[in-house]
Amino acid sequence: MPKISPDRLTIRRPDDWHLHLRDGAMMHAVAPMTAAHFARAIIMPNLVPPVVTGAQAGAYRDRIMAALPDGSTFRPLMTCYLTENTDPDDLAQAHADGIITAVKLYPAGATTNSASGVKDFDKVRPVLERMADIGLPLCVHGEVTDPEVDIFDREAVFIDRVLKPIRKKVPDLKIIMEHVTTENAVDYVRDSRANLAATITTHHLIINRNHILAGGIKPHYYCLPVAKREKHRIALVAAAISGDKRFFLGTDSAPHTDANKFLPCGCAGCFTAPNTLSCLAEVFDVAGALDKLENFTSLAGPRFYGLAPNEDTITLTRGAPVTYPAQVETGDGPVTVFDPGFPLHWSVEA
Ligand code: NCD
Ligand code: ZN
């Protein structure tokens, strides 16, 4: 049980079940920020070119480890990017060797660097069947890319057009519907019987689409899936604080330089790694649900993945508003840190 007093909260050390670390200078700047608070993270493979083989995942893992501070015990949990050419034997070997923890499905064109994603889901069915056999989970970016479908409806349509058929054809496959943004997705996961869970990001618990669009466009709140209307945000908070073991944290912290956010066609992604736990503690505190934070950040995720929760703990303390940098410098240029729009009172004790 978490130890809670009005201004102190000790929980098992959290894991992040959906994280973008990028590569090179950016990775060197951002990886230590997640490693400072989290024990493990599922690392997204959407580099350019994407991480598609076990060997590439192993090499990327080594580069991440080399970017961590000396003595860090942070463990990157690697993924391969599913394409229509993925070799099931290569995935199975990488899984058996402990190199990969999951496989990532991007519908082609759904988001940043997803051009190599899947167009024809029947083509990847043999891979999905193999994954089900060996207990290798599938992380899914759940949005259709059909230009006819309104961007605010793409997640709900994905459930009907893609997710339901996959789950019917490969019922034993463990699926994580990532960064859910709608009441529809929350209900679908809650009504499912087995082998389905969802991650929720920090920012989708805080912003709705007004934050992006009302009173001037705010590129730093633009991410994919795009934030929806307020009733959906409320449904996400309800799921996160419910204690339900099928909902857990995947921050989707996705750094882009300000230069790339401010283009006429700017990049999608919110960078929450530096203040994610302060944001989450504030959201749970305001909801009167601090006793459920540990389930969301530290227990439900490992349980779904079949891993043990972390043995060590972190302590959050409540005090005067926390200060965090508005931007972090990376070798590639400044990256703006997510601004929740309200003061944060909880900080992670050093
Ligand atoms: C992610 C990125 O920048 O890589 N962007 C985002 O808005 N979340 C890609 C993704 O996870 O969709
Ligand atoms: Zn992502």
XYZ file of N, CA and C and ligand atoms in Angstrom, residues 18 20 44 104 106 179 252 254, ligand 2:
25
model
N 5.253 4.154 -22.442
C 5.276 4.690 -23.814
C 6.122 5.957 -23.800
N 9.238 8.388 -26.020
C 10.114 8.675 -27.165
C 11.418 9.272 -26.644
N 9.783 3.858 -27.807
C 9.172 3.854 -29.144
C 10.242 3.755 -30.227
N 5.506 -2.570 -31.959
C 4.675 -1.385 -32.112
C 3.998 -1.350 -33.477
N 2.070 0.954 -35.991
C 1.607 2.264 -36.464
C 0.857 2.048 -37.761
N -1.993 5.583 -25.554
C -2.428 6.980 -25.438
C -3.884 7.159 -25.829
N 4.069 9.147 -23.301
C 4.201 9.621 -24.686
C 4.971 10.935 -24.732
N 7.283 13.270 -25.987
C 7.739 13.226 -27.390
C 8.409 14.548 -27.742
Zn 4.132 8.204 -28.934
